[in-house]
Amino acid sequence: MSGAVQAPEVLTFGETMVALRGSGPLKLGGSMRVSVAGAESNVAIGLGRLGHRVAWAGAVGDDEAGELVLRTLRAEGVDVSGASRDDGAPTGLILFEPRLPEVTRVHYYRSGSAGSRLKACAVEAAFTAAPPRILHLTGITPALGPSALCAARRALRLAREHSTLVCLDVNFRSRLWSSEEAADVLADWMPYVDVLIASDDELPLCLPSSAPREVTGQAELLLGLGVGEIVVKYGADGAAVHTGGDELRAPARQVRAVDPVGAGDAFVAGYLSALLDGEDAAGRLDRAVTTGAFAVASHGDWEGAPTRAELPLLGAGAGTVVR
């Protein structure tokens, strides 16, 4: 006898592309390694490796590239039953071109892709099947096109209807839209957001132009708008979370940096994992900087994401409360 559908702990969606990684300048040719890449699916894989039930409801083309995306996510324990295939558009492509030890150029081929044409009905179906505890969105999806923007807006409304916690990672991409375009969309989203994750230079995109210039003032304003907590990423200087009147800081884990790509997504996966486990703010930050460090110390977007059993490999640390 079949049982009831078990709701995912986290639902996310967005564009996942086939990724080709070269060993040097593209114009010189050579071999390339084939994988997949996408901010939301990176988070989904990171959460899956940590033992959480996670679903991805993005769109891919009805092509072999799309099959690679779905096969990879399934292999990582991500539920893709809500994903859709678009027979009128291709799966997107991203090329990584390493140029210097710490500089990699990225080339997108995603205009008119299946991911940019994601429809709101796909999101509605995901909520109808089994509403998640957390909806994770990024600022990349609404920048892909009108259809993807509509799907993201619908997801926010559905999350409110189902009392689903909303996590937004700003993840600003200047190649997809301008800061003015991003601000017009993201500022309107703030009343729906429970957990906001951003780098310090991305916070202004969520606020009116008259907002304070310092991070503390910006965080206080966002809290006043109804955002539950603001997580600020400082790269090699660690991260901080603002809740109420307190700022909790955590230093970055010290590792040998190999590839910074995907570190922010790994950070988000760690933070949401600890949130689902009921950890306090210090515990959430600690796991986030740990999973972020695993990503920095490994090649690829998601390949270095740790399992739960591997988390202790980088040790544990405590944040400092700043009042």
PDB file of N, CA and C in Angstrom, residues 231-312:
ATOM      1  N   VAL A 231      21.466  37.543   6.845  1.00  0.00           N
ATOM      2  CA  VAL A 231      22.773  36.893   6.876  1.00  0.00           C
ATOM      3  C   VAL A 231      23.667  37.593   5.862  1.00  0.00           C
ATOM      4  N   VAL A 232      24.782  38.118   6.328  1.00  0.00           N
ATOM      5  CA  VAL A 232      25.673  38.889   5.461  1.00  0.00           C
ATOM      6  C   VAL A 232      26.982  38.125   5.272  1.00  0.00           C
ATOM      7  N   LYS A 233      27.338  37.903   4.008  1.00  0.00           N
ATOM      8  CA  LYS A 233      28.569  37.186   3.677  1.00  0.00           C
ATOM      9  C   LYS A 233      29.693  38.190   3.399  1.00  0.00           C
ATOM     10  N   TYR A 234      30.845  37.948   4.033  1.00  0.00           N
ATOM     11  CA  TYR A 234      32.002  38.817   3.852  1.00  0.00           C
ATOM     12  C   TYR A 234      33.170  38.082   3.205  1.00  0.00           C
ATOM     13  N   GLY A 235      32.918  36.997   2.522  1.00  0.00           N
ATOM     14  CA  GLY A 235      33.987  36.269   1.848  1.00  0.00           C
ATOM     15  C   GLY A 235      35.009  35.720   2.811  1.00  0.00           C
ATOM     16  N   ALA A 236      36.273  36.059   2.570  1.00  0.00           N
ATOM     17  CA  ALA A 236      37.362  35.559   3.405  1.00  0.00           C
ATOM     18  C   ALA A 236      37.288  36.087   4.837  1.00  0.00           C
ATOM     19  N   ASP A 237      36.474  37.116   5.077  1.00  0.00           N
ATOM     20  CA  ASP A 237      36.325  37.679   6.420  1.00  0.00           C
ATOM     21  C   ASP A 237      35.160  37.057   7.188  1.00  0.00           C
ATOM     22  N   GLY A 238      34.570  35.986   6.642  1.00  0.00           N
ATOM     23  CA  GLY A 238      33.524  35.282   7.367  1.00  0.00           C
ATOM     24  C   GLY A 238      32.132  35.784   7.050  1.00  0.00           C
ATOM     25  N   ALA A 239      31.266  35.757   8.049  1.00  0.00           N
ATOM     26  CA  ALA A 239      29.862  36.122   7.844  1.00  0.00           C
ATOM     27  C   ALA A 239      29.258  36.607   9.149  1.00  0.00           C
ATOM     28  N   ALA A 240      28.082  37.194   9.035  1.00  0.00           N
ATOM     29  CA  ALA A 240      27.366  37.684  10.217  1.00  0.00           C
ATOM     30  C   ALA A 240      25.878  37.469  10.023  1.00  0.00           C
ATOM     31  N   VAL A 241      25.157  37.326  11.123  1.00  0.00           N
ATOM     32  CA  VAL A 241      23.707  37.246  11.065  1.00  0.00           C
ATOM     33  C   VAL A 241      23.130  38.294  12.009  1.00  0.00           C
ATOM     34  N   HIS A 242      22.120  39.006  11.506  1.00  0.00           N
ATOM     35  CA  HIS A 242      21.457  40.047  12.281  1.00  0.00           C
ATOM     36  C   HIS A 242      20.053  39.573  12.629  1.00  0.00           C
ATOM     37  N   THR A 243      19.775  39.490  13.917  1.00  0.00           N
ATOM     38  CA  THR A 243      18.446  39.132  14.401  1.00  0.00           C
ATOM     39  C   THR A 243      18.127  40.048  15.569  1.00  0.00           C
ATOM     40  N   GLY A 244      17.011  40.746  15.499  1.00  0.00           N
ATOM     41  CA  GLY A 244      16.686  41.666  16.581  1.00  0.00           C
ATOM     42  C   GLY A 244      17.763  42.734  16.711  1.00  0.00           C
ATOM     43  N   GLY A 245      18.243  42.954  17.919  1.00  0.00           N
ATOM     44  CA  GLY A 245      19.246  43.983  18.144  1.00  0.00           C
ATOM     45  C   GLY A 245      20.666  43.462  18.141  1.00  0.00           C
ATOM     46  N   ASP A 246      20.872  42.182  17.837  1.00  0.00           N
ATOM     47  CA  ASP A 246      22.206  41.589  17.925  1.00  0.00           C
ATOM     48  C   ASP A 246      22.800  41.298  16.558  1.00  0.00           C
ATOM     49  N   GLU A 247      24.123  41.370  16.499  1.00  0.00           N
ATOM     50  CA  GLU A 247      24.873  40.934  15.326  1.00  0.00           C
ATOM     51  C   GLU A 247      25.821  39.835  15.781  1.00  0.00           C
ATOM     52  N   LEU A 248      25.696  38.664  15.203  1.00  0.00           N
ATOM     53  CA  LEU A 248      26.562  37.542  15.528  1.00  0.00           C
ATOM     54  C   LEU A 248      27.523  37.326  14.373  1.00  0.00           C
ATOM     55  N   ARG A 249      28.807  37.292  14.666  1.00  0.00           N
ATOM     56  CA  ARG A 249      29.820  37.129  13.619  1.00  0.00           C
ATOM     57  C   ARG A 249      30.534  35.787  13.748  1.00  0.00           C
ATOM     58  N   ALA A 250      30.984  35.269  12.609  1.00  0.00           N
ATOM     59  CA  ALA A 250      31.774  34.044  12.586  1.00  0.00           C
ATOM     60  C   ALA A 250      32.888  34.214  11.553  1.00  0.00           C
ATOM     61  N   PRO A 251      34.118  33.856  11.900  1.00  0.00           N
ATOM     62  CA  PRO A 251      35.211  33.957  10.929  1.00  0.00           C
ATOM     63  C   PRO A 251      35.106  32.856   9.887  1.00  0.00           C
ATOM     64  N   ALA A 252      35.749  33.073   8.751  1.00  0.00           N
ATOM     65  CA  ALA A 252      35.789  32.041   7.720  1.00  0.00           C
ATOM     66  C   ALA A 252      36.720  30.917   8.156  1.00  0.00           C
ATOM     67  N   ARG A 253      36.443  29.695   7.724  1.00  0.00           N
ATOM     68  CA  ARG A 253      37.354  28.580   7.969  1.00  0.00           C
ATOM     69  C   ARG A 253      38.620  28.786   7.129  1.00  0.00           C
ATOM     70  N   GLN A 254      39.749  28.497   7.713  1.00  0.00           N
ATOM     71  CA  GLN A 254      41.013  28.666   7.021  1.00  0.00           C
ATOM     72  C   GLN A 254      41.345  27.400   6.219  1.00  0.00           C
ATOM     73  N   VAL A 255      41.239  27.502   4.906  1.00  0.00           N
ATOM     74  CA  VAL A 255      41.565  26.390   4.010  1.00  0.00           C
ATOM     75  C   VAL A 255      42.357  26.942   2.835  1.00  0.00           C
ATOM     76  N   ARG A 256      42.991  26.052   2.100  1.00  0.00           N
ATOM     77  CA  ARG A 256      43.698  26.478   0.898  1.00  0.00           C
ATOM     78  C   ARG A 256      42.667  26.635  -0.221  1.00  0.00           C
ATOM     79  N   ALA A 257      42.512  27.859  -0.701  1.00  0.00           N
ATOM     80  CA  ALA A 257      41.505  28.135  -1.718  1.00  0.00           C
ATOM     81  C   ALA A 257      41.917  27.537  -3.057  1.00  0.00           C
ATOM     82  N   VAL A 258      41.024  26.731  -3.618  1.00  0.00           N
ATOM     83  CA  VAL A 258      41.262  26.092  -4.905  1.00  0.00           C
ATOM     84  C   VAL A 258      40.342  26.672  -5.971  1.00  0.00           C
ATOM     85  N   ASP A 259      39.062  26.858  -5.615  1.00  0.00           N
ATOM     86  CA  ASP A 259      38.067  27.333  -6.580  1.00  0.00           C
ATOM     87  C   ASP A 259      36.933  27.993  -5.813  1.00  0.00           C
ATOM     88  N   PRO A 260      36.757  29.319  -5.948  1.00  0.00           N
ATOM     89  CA  PRO A 260      35.705  30.007  -5.188  1.00  0.00           C
ATOM     90  C   PRO A 260      34.291  29.800  -5.743  1.00  0.00           C
ATOM     91  N   VAL A 261      34.183  29.253  -6.949  1.00  0.00           N
ATOM     92  CA  VAL A 261      32.867  29.077  -7.571  1.00  0.00           C
ATOM     93  C   VAL A 261      32.016  28.122  -6.729  1.00  0.00           C
ATOM     94  N   GLY A 262      30.817  28.530  -6.429  1.00  0.00           N
ATOM     95  CA  GLY A 262      29.899  27.691  -5.669  1.00  0.00           C
ATOM     96  C   GLY A 262      29.997  27.838  -4.160  1.00  0.00           C
ATOM     97  N   ALA A 263      30.938  28.641  -3.672  1.00  0.00           N
ATOM     98  CA  ALA A 263      31.113  28.781  -2.226  1.00  0.00           C
ATOM     99  C   ALA A 263      29.882  29.407  -1.574  1.00  0.00           C
ATOM    100  N   GLY A 264      29.291  30.413  -2.233  1.00  0.00           N
ATOM    101  CA  GLY A 264      28.113  31.055  -1.663  1.00  0.00           C
ATOM    102  C   GLY A 264      26.927  30.109  -1.569  1.00  0.00           C
ATOM    103  N   ASP A 265      26.774  29.261  -2.585  1.00  0.00           N
ATOM    104  CA  ASP A 265      25.674  28.293  -2.566  1.00  0.00           C
ATOM    105  C   ASP A 265      25.897  27.252  -1.474  1.00  0.00           C
ATOM    106  N   ALA A 266      27.131  26.813  -1.303  1.00  0.00           N
ATOM    107  CA  ALA A 266      27.442  25.857  -0.234  1.00  0.00           C
ATOM    108  C   ALA A 266      27.173  26.480   1.128  1.00  0.00           C
ATOM    109  N   PHE A 267      27.498  27.765   1.273  1.00  0.00           N
ATOM    110  CA  PHE A 267      27.221  28.497   2.509  1.00  0.00           C
ATOM    111  C   PHE A 267      25.716  28.471   2.810  1.00  0.00           C
ATOM    112  N   VAL A 268      24.908  28.746   1.797  1.00  0.00           N
ATOM    113  CA  VAL A 268      23.457  28.747   1.977  1.00  0.00           C
ATOM    114  C   VAL A 268      22.960  27.363   2.391  1.00  0.00           C
ATOM    115  N   ALA A 269      23.478  26.331   1.736  1.00  0.00           N
ATOM    116  CA  ALA A 269      23.063  24.963   2.075  1.00  0.00           C
ATOM    117  C   ALA A 269      23.368  24.652   3.537  1.00  0.00           C
ATOM    118  N   GLY A 270      24.537  25.051   4.000  1.00  0.00           N
ATOM    119  CA  GLY A 270      24.897  24.807   5.390  1.00  0.00           C
ATOM    120  C   GLY A 270      24.006  25.575   6.348  1.00  0.00           C
ATOM    121  N   TYR A 271      23.693  26.814   6.003  1.00  0.00           N
ATOM    122  CA  TYR A 271      22.858  27.634   6.877  1.00  0.00           C
ATOM    123  C   TYR A 271      21.447  27.054   6.985  1.00  0.00           C
ATOM    124  N   LEU A 272      20.875  26.684   5.841  1.00  0.00           N
ATOM    125  CA  LEU A 272      19.524  26.127   5.859  1.00  0.00           C
ATOM    126  C   LEU A 272      19.494  24.759   6.533  1.00  0.00           C
ATOM    127  N   SER A 273      20.539  23.980   6.366  1.00  0.00           N
ATOM    128  CA  SER A 273      20.618  22.681   7.027  1.00  0.00           C
ATOM    129  C   SER A 273      20.554  22.843   8.541  1.00  0.00           C
ATOM    130  N   ALA A 274      21.349  23.762   9.067  1.00  0.00           N
ATOM    131  CA  ALA A 274      21.364  23.991  10.509  1.00  0.00           C
ATOM    132  C   ALA A 274      20.041  24.583  10.983  1.00  0.00           C
ATOM    133  N   LEU A 275      19.423  25.414  10.156  1.00  0.00           N
ATOM    134  CA  LEU A 275      18.117  25.978  10.493  1.00  0.00           C
ATOM    135  C   LEU A 275      17.083  24.860  10.613  1.00  0.00           C
ATOM    136  N   LEU A 276      17.103  23.930   9.675  1.00  0.00           N
ATOM    137  CA  LEU A 276      16.182  22.801   9.721  1.00  0.00           C
ATOM    138  C   LEU A 276      16.430  21.924  10.939  1.00  0.00           C
ATOM    139  N   ASP A 277      17.672  21.850  11.370  1.00  0.00           N
ATOM    140  CA  ASP A 277      18.029  21.043  12.537  1.00  0.00           C
ATOM    141  C   ASP A 277      17.719  21.734  13.855  1.00  0.00           C
ATOM    142  N   GLY A 278      17.244  22.980  13.790  1.00  0.00           N
ATOM    143  CA  GLY A 278      16.907  23.701  15.007  1.00  0.00           C
ATOM    144  C   GLY A 278      18.082  24.345  15.713  1.00  0.00           C
ATOM    145  N   GLU A 279      19.206  24.532  15.004  1.00  0.00           N
ATOM    146  CA  GLU A 279      20.379  25.171  15.606  1.00  0.00           C
ATOM    147  C   GLU A 279      20.118  26.660  15.844  1.00  0.00           C
ATOM    148  N   ASP A 280      20.802  27.217  16.835  1.00  0.00           N
ATOM    149  CA  ASP A 280      20.688  28.650  17.075  1.00  0.00           C
ATOM    150  C   ASP A 280      21.534  29.396  16.045  1.00  0.00           C
ATOM    151  N   ALA A 281      21.542  30.734  16.146  1.00  0.00           N
ATOM    152  CA  ALA A 281      22.232  31.539  15.141  1.00  0.00           C
ATOM    153  C   ALA A 281      23.718  31.186  15.050  1.00  0.00           C
ATOM    154  N   ALA A 282      24.360  30.943  16.178  1.00  0.00           N
ATOM    155  CA  ALA A 282      25.778  30.582  16.164  1.00  0.00           C
ATOM    156  C   ALA A 282      25.989  29.255  15.441  1.00  0.00           C
ATOM    157  N   GLY A 283      25.115  28.290  15.694  1.00  0.00           N
ATOM    158  CA  GLY A 283      25.229  27.000  15.040  1.00  0.00           C
ATOM    159  C   GLY A 283      24.966  27.085  13.551  1.00  0.00           C
ATOM    160  N   ARG A 284      24.037  27.938  13.158  1.00  0.00           N
ATOM    161  CA  ARG A 284      23.738  28.106  11.743  1.00  0.00           C
ATOM    162  C   ARG A 284      24.923  28.720  11.005  1.00  0.00           C
ATOM    163  N   LEU A 285      25.499  29.759  11.591  1.00  0.00           N
ATOM    164  CA  LEU A 285      26.659  30.388  10.968  1.00  0.00           C
ATOM    165  C   LEU A 285      27.848  29.435  10.905  1.00  0.00           C
ATOM    166  N   ASP A 286      28.049  28.678  11.967  1.00  0.00           N
ATOM    167  CA  ASP A 286      29.178  27.760  12.025  1.00  0.00           C
ATOM    168  C   ASP A 286      29.100  26.719  10.904  1.00  0.00           C
ATOM    169  N   ARG A 287      27.913  26.157  10.722  1.00  0.00           N
ATOM    170  CA  ARG A 287      27.792  25.158   9.660  1.00  0.00           C
ATOM    171  C   ARG A 287      27.919  25.814   8.288  1.00  0.00           C
ATOM    172  N   ALA A 288      27.421  27.024   8.138  1.00  0.00           N
ATOM    173  CA  ALA A 288      27.486  27.716   6.854  1.00  0.00           C
ATOM    174  C   ALA A 288      28.924  28.014   6.438  1.00  0.00           C
ATOM    175  N   VAL A 289      29.727  28.534   7.364  1.00  0.00           N
ATOM    176  CA  VAL A 289      31.114  28.829   6.992  1.00  0.00           C
ATOM    177  C   VAL A 289      31.901  27.535   6.770  1.00  0.00           C
ATOM    178  N   THR A 290      31.477  26.462   7.416  1.00  0.00           N
ATOM    179  CA  THR A 290      32.138  25.174   7.222  1.00  0.00           C
ATOM    180  C   THR A 290      31.849  24.621   5.834  1.00  0.00           C
ATOM    181  N   THR A 291      30.577  24.589   5.433  1.00  0.00           N
ATOM    182  CA  THR A 291      30.248  24.075   4.111  1.00  0.00           C
ATOM    183  C   THR A 291      30.798  24.985   3.016  1.00  0.00           C
ATOM    184  N   GLY A 292      30.838  26.289   3.275  1.00  0.00           N
ATOM    185  CA  GLY A 292      31.436  27.204   2.318  1.00  0.00           C
ATOM    186  C   GLY A 292      32.914  26.929   2.121  1.00  0.00           C
ATOM    187  N   ALA A 293      33.608  26.601   3.211  1.00  0.00           N
ATOM    188  CA  ALA A 293      35.038  26.303   3.128  1.00  0.00           C
ATOM    189  C   ALA A 293      35.294  25.024   2.330  1.00  0.00           C
ATOM    190  N   PHE A 294      34.438  24.026   2.495  1.00  0.00           N
ATOM    191  CA  PHE A 294      34.572  22.806   1.701  1.00  0.00           C
ATOM    192  C   PHE A 294      34.515  23.137   0.208  1.00  0.00           C
ATOM    193  N   ALA A 295      33.607  24.024  -0.172  1.00  0.00           N
ATOM    194  CA  ALA A 295      33.460  24.388  -1.577  1.00  0.00           C
ATOM    195  C   ALA A 295      34.692  25.115  -2.097  1.00  0.00           C
ATOM    196  N   VAL A 296      35.212  26.056  -1.315  1.00  0.00           N
ATOM    197  CA  VAL A 296      36.390  26.820  -1.723  1.00  0.00           C
ATOM    198  C   VAL A 296      37.600  25.913  -1.902  1.00  0.00           C
ATOM    199  N   ALA A 297      37.671  24.874  -1.105  1.00  0.00           N
ATOM    200  CA  ALA A 297      38.828  23.978  -1.135  1.00  0.00           C
ATOM    201  C   ALA A 297      38.698  22.884  -2.188  1.00  0.00           C
ATOM    202  N   SER A 298      37.634  22.937  -3.010  1.00  0.00           N
ATOM    203  CA  SER A 298      37.401  21.897  -4.007  1.00  0.00           C
ATOM    204  C   SER A 298      37.085  22.525  -5.363  1.00  0.00           C
ATOM    205  N   HIS A 299      37.383  21.797  -6.430  1.00  0.00           N
ATOM    206  CA  HIS A 299      37.039  22.254  -7.768  1.00  0.00           C
ATOM    207  C   HIS A 299      35.568  21.967  -8.058  1.00  0.00           C
ATOM    208  N   GLY A 300      34.933  22.857  -8.821  1.00  0.00           N
ATOM    209  CA  GLY A 300      33.564  22.631  -9.246  1.00  0.00           C
ATOM    210  C   GLY A 300      32.552  23.436  -8.451  1.00  0.00           C
ATOM    211  N   ASP A 301      31.326  23.475  -8.970  1.00  0.00           N
ATOM    212  CA  ASP A 301      30.255  24.239  -8.326  1.00  0.00           C
ATOM    213  C   ASP A 301      29.740  23.564  -7.069  1.00  0.00           C
ATOM    214  N   TRP A 302      29.589  22.225  -7.121  1.00  0.00           N
ATOM    215  CA  TRP A 302      28.947  21.494  -6.029  1.00  0.00           C
ATOM    216  C   TRP A 302      29.709  20.225  -5.641  1.00  0.00           C
ATOM    217  N   GLU A 303      30.672  19.850  -6.422  1.00  0.00           N
ATOM    218  CA  GLU A 303      31.347  18.568  -6.229  1.00  0.00           C
ATOM    219  C   GLU A 303      31.984  18.415  -4.848  1.00  0.00           C
ATOM    220  N   GLY A 304      32.431  19.509  -4.254  1.00  0.00           N
ATOM    221  CA  GLY A 304      33.086  19.433  -2.950  1.00  0.00           C
ATOM    222  C   GLY A 304      32.158  19.536  -1.764  1.00  0.00           C
ATOM    223  N   ALA A 305      30.847  19.625  -2.001  1.00  0.00           N
ATOM    224  CA  ALA A 305      29.894  19.743  -0.892  1.00  0.00           C
ATOM    225  C   ALA A 305      30.033  18.559   0.061  1.00  0.00           C
ATOM    226  N   PRO A 306      30.115  18.815   1.359  1.00  0.00           N
ATOM    227  CA  PRO A 306      30.350  17.724   2.316  1.00  0.00           C
ATOM    228  C   PRO A 306      29.088  16.959   2.691  1.00  0.00           C
ATOM    229  N   THR A 307      29.292  15.724   3.119  1.00  0.00           N
ATOM    230  CA  THR A 307      28.212  14.976   3.760  1.00  0.00           C
ATOM    231  C   THR A 307      28.190  15.384   5.232  1.00  0.00           C
ATOM    232  N   ARG A 308      27.157  14.987   5.935  1.00  0.00           N
ATOM    233  CA  ARG A 308      27.065  15.317   7.360  1.00  0.00           C
ATOM    234  C   ARG A 308      28.235  14.710   8.137  1.00  0.00           C
ATOM    235  N   ALA A 309      28.630  13.498   7.756  1.00  0.00           N
ATOM    236  CA  ALA A 309      29.725  12.832   8.462  1.00  0.00           C
ATOM    237  C   ALA A 309      31.059  13.544   8.248  1.00  0.00           C
ATOM    238  N   GLU A 310      31.172  14.318   7.168  1.00  0.00           N
ATOM    239  CA  GLU A 310      32.428  15.009   6.873  1.00  0.00           C
ATOM    240  C   GLU A 310      32.548  16.375   7.524  1.00  0.00           C
ATOM    241  N   LEU A 311      31.481  16.911   8.048  1.00  0.00           N
ATOM    242  CA  LEU A 311      31.518  18.248   8.629  1.00  0.00           C
ATOM    243  C   LEU A 311      32.606  18.425   9.686  1.00  0.00           C
ATOM    244  N   PRO A 312      32.828  17.442  10.581  1.00  0.00           N
ATOM    245  CA  PRO A 312      33.855  17.636  11.615  1.00  0.00           C
ATOM    246  C   PRO A 312      35.280  17.733  11.082  1.00  0.00           C
TER     247      PRO A 312
END
